[in-house]
Short mmCIF file of C-alpha atoms in Angstrom, two decimals:
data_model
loop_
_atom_site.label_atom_id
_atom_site.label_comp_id
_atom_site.label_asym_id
_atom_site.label_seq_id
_atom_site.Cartn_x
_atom_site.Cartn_y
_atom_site.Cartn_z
CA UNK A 1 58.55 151.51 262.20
CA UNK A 2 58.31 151.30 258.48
CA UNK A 3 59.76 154.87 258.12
CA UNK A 4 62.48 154.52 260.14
CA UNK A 5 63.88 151.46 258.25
CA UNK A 6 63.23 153.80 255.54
CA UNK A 7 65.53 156.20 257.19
CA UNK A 8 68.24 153.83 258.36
CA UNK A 9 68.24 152.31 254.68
CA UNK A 10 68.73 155.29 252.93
CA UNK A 11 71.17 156.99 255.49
CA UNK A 12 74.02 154.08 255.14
CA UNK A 13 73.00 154.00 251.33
CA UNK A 14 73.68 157.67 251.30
CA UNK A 15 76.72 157.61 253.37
CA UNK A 16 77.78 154.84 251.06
CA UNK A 17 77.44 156.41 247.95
CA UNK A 18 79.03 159.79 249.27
CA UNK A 19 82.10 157.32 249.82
CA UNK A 20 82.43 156.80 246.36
CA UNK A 21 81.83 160.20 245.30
CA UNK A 22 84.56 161.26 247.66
CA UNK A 23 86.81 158.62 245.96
CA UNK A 24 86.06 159.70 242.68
CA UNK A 25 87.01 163.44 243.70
CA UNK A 26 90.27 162.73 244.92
CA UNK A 27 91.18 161.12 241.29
CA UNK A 28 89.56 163.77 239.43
CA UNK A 29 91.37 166.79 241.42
CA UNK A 30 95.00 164.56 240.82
CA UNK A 31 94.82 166.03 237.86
CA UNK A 32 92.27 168.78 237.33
CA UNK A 33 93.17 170.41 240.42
CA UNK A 34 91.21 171.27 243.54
CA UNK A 35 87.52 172.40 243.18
CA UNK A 36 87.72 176.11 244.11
CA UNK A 37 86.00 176.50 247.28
CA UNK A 38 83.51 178.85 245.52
CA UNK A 39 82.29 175.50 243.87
CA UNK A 40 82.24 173.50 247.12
CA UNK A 41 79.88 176.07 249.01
CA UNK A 42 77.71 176.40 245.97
CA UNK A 43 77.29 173.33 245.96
CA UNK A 44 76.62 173.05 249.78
CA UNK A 45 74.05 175.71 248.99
CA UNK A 46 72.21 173.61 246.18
CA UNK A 47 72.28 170.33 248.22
CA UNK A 48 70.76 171.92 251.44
CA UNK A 49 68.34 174.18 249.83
CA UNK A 50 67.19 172.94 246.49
CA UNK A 51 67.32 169.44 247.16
CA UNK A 52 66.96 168.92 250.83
CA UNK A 53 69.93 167.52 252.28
CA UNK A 54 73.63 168.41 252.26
CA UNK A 55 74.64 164.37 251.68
CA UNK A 56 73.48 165.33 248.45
CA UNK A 57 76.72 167.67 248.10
CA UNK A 58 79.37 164.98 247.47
CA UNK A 59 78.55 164.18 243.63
CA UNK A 60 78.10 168.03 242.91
CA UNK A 61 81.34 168.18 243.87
CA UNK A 62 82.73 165.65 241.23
CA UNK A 63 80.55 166.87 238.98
CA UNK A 64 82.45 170.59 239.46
CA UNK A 65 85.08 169.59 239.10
CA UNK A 66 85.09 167.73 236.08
CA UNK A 67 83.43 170.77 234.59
CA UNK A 68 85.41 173.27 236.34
CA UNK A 69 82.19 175.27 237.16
CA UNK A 70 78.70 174.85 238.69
CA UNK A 71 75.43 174.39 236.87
CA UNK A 72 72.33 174.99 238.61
CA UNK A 73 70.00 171.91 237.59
CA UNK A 74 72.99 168.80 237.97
CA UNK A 75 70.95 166.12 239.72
CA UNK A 76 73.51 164.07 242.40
CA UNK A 77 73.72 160.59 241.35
CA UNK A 78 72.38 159.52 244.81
CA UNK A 79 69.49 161.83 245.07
CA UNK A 80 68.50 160.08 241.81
CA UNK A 81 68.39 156.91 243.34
CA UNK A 82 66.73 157.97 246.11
CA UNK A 83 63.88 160.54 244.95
CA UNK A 84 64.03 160.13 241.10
CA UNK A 85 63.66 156.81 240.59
CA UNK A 86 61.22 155.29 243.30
CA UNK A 87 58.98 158.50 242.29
CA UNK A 88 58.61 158.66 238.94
CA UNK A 89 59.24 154.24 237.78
CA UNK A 90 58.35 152.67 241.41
CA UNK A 91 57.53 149.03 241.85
CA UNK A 92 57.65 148.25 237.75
CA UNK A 93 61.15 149.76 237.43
CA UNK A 94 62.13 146.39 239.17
CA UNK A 95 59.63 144.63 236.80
CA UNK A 96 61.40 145.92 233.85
CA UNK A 97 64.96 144.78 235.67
CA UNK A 98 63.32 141.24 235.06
CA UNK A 99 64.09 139.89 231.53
CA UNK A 100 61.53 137.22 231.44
CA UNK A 101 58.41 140.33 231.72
CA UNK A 102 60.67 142.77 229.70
CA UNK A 103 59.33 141.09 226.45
CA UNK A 104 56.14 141.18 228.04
CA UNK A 105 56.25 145.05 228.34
CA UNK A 106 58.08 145.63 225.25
CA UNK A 107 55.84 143.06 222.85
CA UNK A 108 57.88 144.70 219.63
CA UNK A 109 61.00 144.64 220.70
CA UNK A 110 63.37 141.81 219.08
CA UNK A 111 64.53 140.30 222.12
CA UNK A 112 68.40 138.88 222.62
CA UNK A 113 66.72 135.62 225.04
CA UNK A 114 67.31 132.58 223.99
CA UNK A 115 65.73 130.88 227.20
CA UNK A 116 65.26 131.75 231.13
CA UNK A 117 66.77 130.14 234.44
CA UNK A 118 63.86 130.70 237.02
CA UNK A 119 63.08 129.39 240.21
CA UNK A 120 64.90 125.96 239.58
CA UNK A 121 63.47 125.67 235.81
CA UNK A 122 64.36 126.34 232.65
CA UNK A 123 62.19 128.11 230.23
CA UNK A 124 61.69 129.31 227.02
CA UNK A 125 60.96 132.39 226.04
CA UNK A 126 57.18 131.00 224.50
CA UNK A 127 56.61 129.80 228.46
CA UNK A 128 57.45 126.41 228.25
CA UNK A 129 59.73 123.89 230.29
CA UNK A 130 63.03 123.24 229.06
CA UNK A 131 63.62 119.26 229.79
CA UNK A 132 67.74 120.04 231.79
CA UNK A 133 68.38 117.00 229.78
CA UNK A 134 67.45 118.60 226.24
CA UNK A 135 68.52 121.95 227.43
CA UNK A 136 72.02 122.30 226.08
CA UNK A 137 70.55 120.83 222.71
CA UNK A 138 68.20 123.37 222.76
CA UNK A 139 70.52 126.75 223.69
CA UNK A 140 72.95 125.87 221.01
CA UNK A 141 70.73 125.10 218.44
CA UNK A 142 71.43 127.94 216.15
CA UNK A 143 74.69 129.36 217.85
CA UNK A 144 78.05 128.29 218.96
CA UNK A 145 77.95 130.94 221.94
CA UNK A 146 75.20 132.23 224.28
CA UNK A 147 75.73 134.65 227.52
CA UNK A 148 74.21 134.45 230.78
CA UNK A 149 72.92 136.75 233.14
CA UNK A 150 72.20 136.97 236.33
CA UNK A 151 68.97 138.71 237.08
CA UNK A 152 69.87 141.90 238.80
CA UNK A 153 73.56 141.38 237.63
CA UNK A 154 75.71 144.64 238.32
CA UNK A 155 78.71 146.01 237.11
CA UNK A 156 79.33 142.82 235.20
CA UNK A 157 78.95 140.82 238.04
CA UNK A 158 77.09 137.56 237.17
CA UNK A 159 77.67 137.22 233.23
CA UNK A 160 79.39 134.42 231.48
CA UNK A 161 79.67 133.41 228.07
CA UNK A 162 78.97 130.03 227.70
CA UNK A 163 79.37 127.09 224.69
CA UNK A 164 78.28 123.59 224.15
CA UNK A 165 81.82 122.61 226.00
CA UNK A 166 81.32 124.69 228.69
CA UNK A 167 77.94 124.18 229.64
CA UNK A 168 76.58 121.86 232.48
CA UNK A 169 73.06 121.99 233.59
CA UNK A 170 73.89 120.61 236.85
CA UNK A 171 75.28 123.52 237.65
CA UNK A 172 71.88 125.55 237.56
CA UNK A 173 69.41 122.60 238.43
CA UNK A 174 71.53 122.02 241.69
CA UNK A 175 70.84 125.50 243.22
CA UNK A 176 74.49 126.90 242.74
CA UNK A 177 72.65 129.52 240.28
CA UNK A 178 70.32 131.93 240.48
CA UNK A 179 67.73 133.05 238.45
CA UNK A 180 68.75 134.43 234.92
CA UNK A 181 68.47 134.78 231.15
CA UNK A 182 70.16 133.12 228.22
CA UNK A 183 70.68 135.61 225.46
CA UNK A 184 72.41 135.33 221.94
CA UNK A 185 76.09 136.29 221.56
CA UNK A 186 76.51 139.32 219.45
CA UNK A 187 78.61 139.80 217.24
CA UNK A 188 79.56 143.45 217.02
CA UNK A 189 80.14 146.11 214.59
CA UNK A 190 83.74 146.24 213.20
CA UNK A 191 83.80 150.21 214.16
CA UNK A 192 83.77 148.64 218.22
CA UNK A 193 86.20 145.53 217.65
CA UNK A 194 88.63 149.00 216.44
CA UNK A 195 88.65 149.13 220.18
CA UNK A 196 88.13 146.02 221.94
CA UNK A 197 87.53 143.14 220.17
CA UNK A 198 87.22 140.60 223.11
CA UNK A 199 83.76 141.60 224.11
CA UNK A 200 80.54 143.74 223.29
CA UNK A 201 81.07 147.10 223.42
CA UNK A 202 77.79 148.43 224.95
CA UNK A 203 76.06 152.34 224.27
CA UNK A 204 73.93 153.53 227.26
CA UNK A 205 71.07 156.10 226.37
CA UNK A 206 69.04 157.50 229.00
CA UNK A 207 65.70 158.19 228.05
CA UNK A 208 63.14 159.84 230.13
CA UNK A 209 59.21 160.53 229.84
CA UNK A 210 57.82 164.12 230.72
CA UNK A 211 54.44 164.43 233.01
CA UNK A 212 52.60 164.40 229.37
CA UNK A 213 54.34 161.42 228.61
CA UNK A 214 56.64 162.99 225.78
CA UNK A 215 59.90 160.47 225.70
CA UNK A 216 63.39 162.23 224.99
CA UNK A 217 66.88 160.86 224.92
CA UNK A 218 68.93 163.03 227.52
CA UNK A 219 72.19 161.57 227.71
CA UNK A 220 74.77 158.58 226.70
CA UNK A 221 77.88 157.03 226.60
CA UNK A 222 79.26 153.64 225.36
CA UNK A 223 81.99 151.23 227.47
CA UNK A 224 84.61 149.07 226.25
CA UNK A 225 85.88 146.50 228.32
CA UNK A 226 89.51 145.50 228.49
CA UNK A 227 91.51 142.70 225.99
CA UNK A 228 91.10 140.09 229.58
CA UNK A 229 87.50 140.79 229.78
CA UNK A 230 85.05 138.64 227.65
CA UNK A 231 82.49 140.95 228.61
CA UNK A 232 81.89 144.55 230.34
CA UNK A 233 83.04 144.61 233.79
CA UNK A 234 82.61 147.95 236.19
CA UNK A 235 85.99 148.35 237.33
CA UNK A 236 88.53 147.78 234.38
CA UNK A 237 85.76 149.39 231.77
CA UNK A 238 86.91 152.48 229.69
CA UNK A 239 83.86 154.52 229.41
CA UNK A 240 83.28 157.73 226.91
CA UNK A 241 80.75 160.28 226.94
CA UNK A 242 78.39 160.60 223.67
CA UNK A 243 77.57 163.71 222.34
CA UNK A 244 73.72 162.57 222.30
CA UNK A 245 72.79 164.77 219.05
CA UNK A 246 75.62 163.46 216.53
CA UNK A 247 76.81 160.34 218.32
CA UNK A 248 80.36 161.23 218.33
CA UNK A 249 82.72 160.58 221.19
CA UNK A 250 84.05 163.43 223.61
CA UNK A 251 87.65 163.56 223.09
CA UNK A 252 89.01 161.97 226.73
CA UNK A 253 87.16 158.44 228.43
CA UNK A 254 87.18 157.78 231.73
CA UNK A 255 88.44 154.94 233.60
CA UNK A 256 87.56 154.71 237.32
CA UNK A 257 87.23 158.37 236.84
CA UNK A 258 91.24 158.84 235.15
CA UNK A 259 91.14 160.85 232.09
CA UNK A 260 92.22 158.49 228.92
CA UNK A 261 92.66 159.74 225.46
CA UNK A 262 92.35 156.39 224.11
CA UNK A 263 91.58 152.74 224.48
CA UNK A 264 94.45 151.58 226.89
CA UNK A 265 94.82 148.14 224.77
CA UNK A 266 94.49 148.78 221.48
CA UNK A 267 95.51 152.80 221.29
CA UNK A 268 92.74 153.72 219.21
CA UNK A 269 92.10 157.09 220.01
CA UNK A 270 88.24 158.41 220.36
CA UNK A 271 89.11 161.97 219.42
CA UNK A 272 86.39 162.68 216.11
CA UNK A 273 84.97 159.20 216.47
CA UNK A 274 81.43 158.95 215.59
CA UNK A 275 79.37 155.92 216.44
CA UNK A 276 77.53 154.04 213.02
CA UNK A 277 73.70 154.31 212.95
CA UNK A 278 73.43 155.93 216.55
CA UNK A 279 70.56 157.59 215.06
CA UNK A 280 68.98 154.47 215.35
CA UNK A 281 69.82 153.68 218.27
CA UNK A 282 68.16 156.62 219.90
CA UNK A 283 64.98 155.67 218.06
CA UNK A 284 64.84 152.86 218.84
CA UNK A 285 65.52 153.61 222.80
CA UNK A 286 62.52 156.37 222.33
CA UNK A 287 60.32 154.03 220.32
CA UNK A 288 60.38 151.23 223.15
CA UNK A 289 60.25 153.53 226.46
CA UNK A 290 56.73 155.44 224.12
CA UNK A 291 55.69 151.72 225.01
CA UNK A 292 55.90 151.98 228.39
CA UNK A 293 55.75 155.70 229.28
CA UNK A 294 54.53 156.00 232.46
CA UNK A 295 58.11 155.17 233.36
CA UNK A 296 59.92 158.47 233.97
CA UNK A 297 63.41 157.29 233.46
CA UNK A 298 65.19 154.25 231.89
CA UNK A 299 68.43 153.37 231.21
CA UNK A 300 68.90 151.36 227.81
CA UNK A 301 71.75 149.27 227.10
CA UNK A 302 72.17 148.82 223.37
CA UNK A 303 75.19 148.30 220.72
CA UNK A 304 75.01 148.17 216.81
CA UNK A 305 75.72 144.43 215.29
CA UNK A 306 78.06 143.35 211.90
CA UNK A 307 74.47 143.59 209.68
CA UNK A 308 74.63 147.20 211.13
CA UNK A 309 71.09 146.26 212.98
CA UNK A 310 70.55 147.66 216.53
CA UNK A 311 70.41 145.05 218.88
CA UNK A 312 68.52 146.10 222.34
CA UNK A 313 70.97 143.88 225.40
CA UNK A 314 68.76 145.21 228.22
CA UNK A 315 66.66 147.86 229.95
CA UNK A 316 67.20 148.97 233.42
CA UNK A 317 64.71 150.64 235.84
CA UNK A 318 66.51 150.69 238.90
CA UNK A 319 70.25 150.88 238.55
CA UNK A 320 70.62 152.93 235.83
CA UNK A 321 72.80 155.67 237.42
CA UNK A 322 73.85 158.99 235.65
CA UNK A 323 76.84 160.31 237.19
CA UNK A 324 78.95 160.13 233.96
CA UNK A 325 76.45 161.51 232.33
CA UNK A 326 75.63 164.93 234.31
CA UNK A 327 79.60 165.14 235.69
CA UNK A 328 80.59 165.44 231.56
CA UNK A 329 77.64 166.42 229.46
CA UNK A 330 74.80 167.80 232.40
CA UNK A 331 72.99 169.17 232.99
CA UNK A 332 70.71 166.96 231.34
CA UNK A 333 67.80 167.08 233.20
CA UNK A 334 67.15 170.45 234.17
CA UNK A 335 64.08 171.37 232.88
CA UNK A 336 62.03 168.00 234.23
CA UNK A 337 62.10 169.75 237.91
CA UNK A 338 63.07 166.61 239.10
CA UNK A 339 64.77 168.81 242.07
CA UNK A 340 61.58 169.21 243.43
CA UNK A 341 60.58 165.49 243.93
CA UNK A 342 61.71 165.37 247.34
CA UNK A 343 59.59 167.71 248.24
CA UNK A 344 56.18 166.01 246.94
CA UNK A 345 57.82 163.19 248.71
CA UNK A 346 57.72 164.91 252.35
CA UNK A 347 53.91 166.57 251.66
CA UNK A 348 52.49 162.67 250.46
#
């Protein structure tokens, strides 16, 4: 019984996700053109018999034709979901989704959280009860602006910024909130506010751990949101792929999958625009998944702030997808075998 809620699960998920993908195609080939069907059976090919199962097919497809080729080794954004992750992070890739433990896993990291919403409490980050009626006392302390986040908040879903005006306890203790995490308001580096000044601009490196637990940063990219967002949203961001050795941008972003050449607000172009200290910010996504590397793949969610310091926003274990990554600069996990997980999957 448990295997075939398995099944139905991941077959709607799948179909789902293959939905998108589709979606995504039809943009790309408005103005790339039509993926040669050369592409389309190789990729049939590649889904079927390297990884199992033709739904996988979809995302090579984008990933062709954004490329205008295909690469043996592209791993299908879906397939990652479904094989890659559960495999290789299982159960505490939804720990680490939790920013109350992450602090706990990741004792030297400098953490953002100013205090937690859980279960009908608040807390601090020390463990302690928040009194709701010294609580807004307490958040703005030492700053004029905080941000909170859902727990399990997706594509900018469940964020708002927040100030001593706007804030009303009520509104959490009364069960119209769900659990979440008060964090610090950054303020950014004046080579991101170029772009978008309105909210935090936010670099995504994908780091991974080998079977000897060696950690390597594989790919990134950084989003900017739009002048009406205060903070990243899914749908309006403009998001650019990161050359992951140098830090600078690829020449053309991607919005919803349309090619742009620069930020649609404010014009700046990203053609030979190199993100300051991304050096760091590698190391330091490397130095805190070597904490914790029996996790195979994370997804880090960092920016640089106005003292030029790398600030770490979050870490995510679970929805931490790579499409942009392996449709513009995979693939960038070929030599991890991760094709083969499904496999190990079937013979367990």
């Amino acid at each position: 019984m448990e295997q075939l809620k398995h099944d139905i699960y991941w077959h709607f998920k799948l179909k789902r996700s293959n939905g998108r993908a589709l979606k995504a195609l039809k943009i790309i080939e408005s103005y790339n053109g039509k993926v040669s069907p050369k592409f389309r059976k190789l990729s049939d090919e590649y889904a079927i018999e390297v990884l199992g199962n033709k739904a996988y097919a979809p995302w090579l497809y984008v990933y062709s034709a954004i490329q205008n080729r295909f690469e043996d080794g592209w791993i299908p954004d879906n397939y990652y979901a479904k094989e890659v992750v559960p495999k290789l992070n299982g159960d505490y890739g939804k720990v680490a989704d939790r920013n109350f433990i992450t602090p706990f896993l990741l004792p030297s990291m400098e953490s953002l959280d100013v205090a937690y919403f859980i279960n009908g409490k608040f807390c601090s980050p020390d463990s302690k009860i928040i009194d709701p009626m010294a609580v807004k006392d307490y958040l703005f302390e030492k700053q004029d602006k905080i941000v909170f986040k859902l727990e399990n908040s997706k594509r900018g879903k469940g964020v708002y910024i927040l100030n001593k005006n706007n804030f009303d306890p009520s509104i959490y203790t009364s069960n119209k909130c769900g659990n979440g995490v008060f964090q610090k308001f950054i303020q950014q580096h004046p080579f991101f506010s170029e772009f978008a000044d309105n909210s935090v601009a936010t670099i995504r490196i994908t780091t991974v751990s080998d079977e000897l637990g060696n950690i390597s940063a594989r790919a990134s990219y950084i989003r900017f949101g739009r002048t009406k967002d205060t903070h990243i949203m899914s749908n309006s961001a403009i998001s650019i792929p990161i050359d992951i050795n140098t830090g600078e941008f690829h020449s053309v972003g991607y919005m919803n999958w349309l090619q742009v050449d620069k930020h649609p607000d404010s014009n700046v172009s990203f053609h030979q625009k190199t993100i300051p200290h991304f050096s760091k910010c590698v190391d330091k996504a490397i130095e805190m998944h070597s904490v914790i590397p029996f996790m195979g793949c994370l997804g880090w969610d960092l920016t640089v702030d106005n003292l030029e310091k790398v600030q770490v926003i979050e870490v995510n274990g679970i929805n931490n997808g790579i499409k942009l990554s392996e449709a513009t600069t995979g693939p960038c996990f070929k030599d991890l075998n991760w094709s083969n997980l499904w496999k190990q999957r079937q013979e367990s």
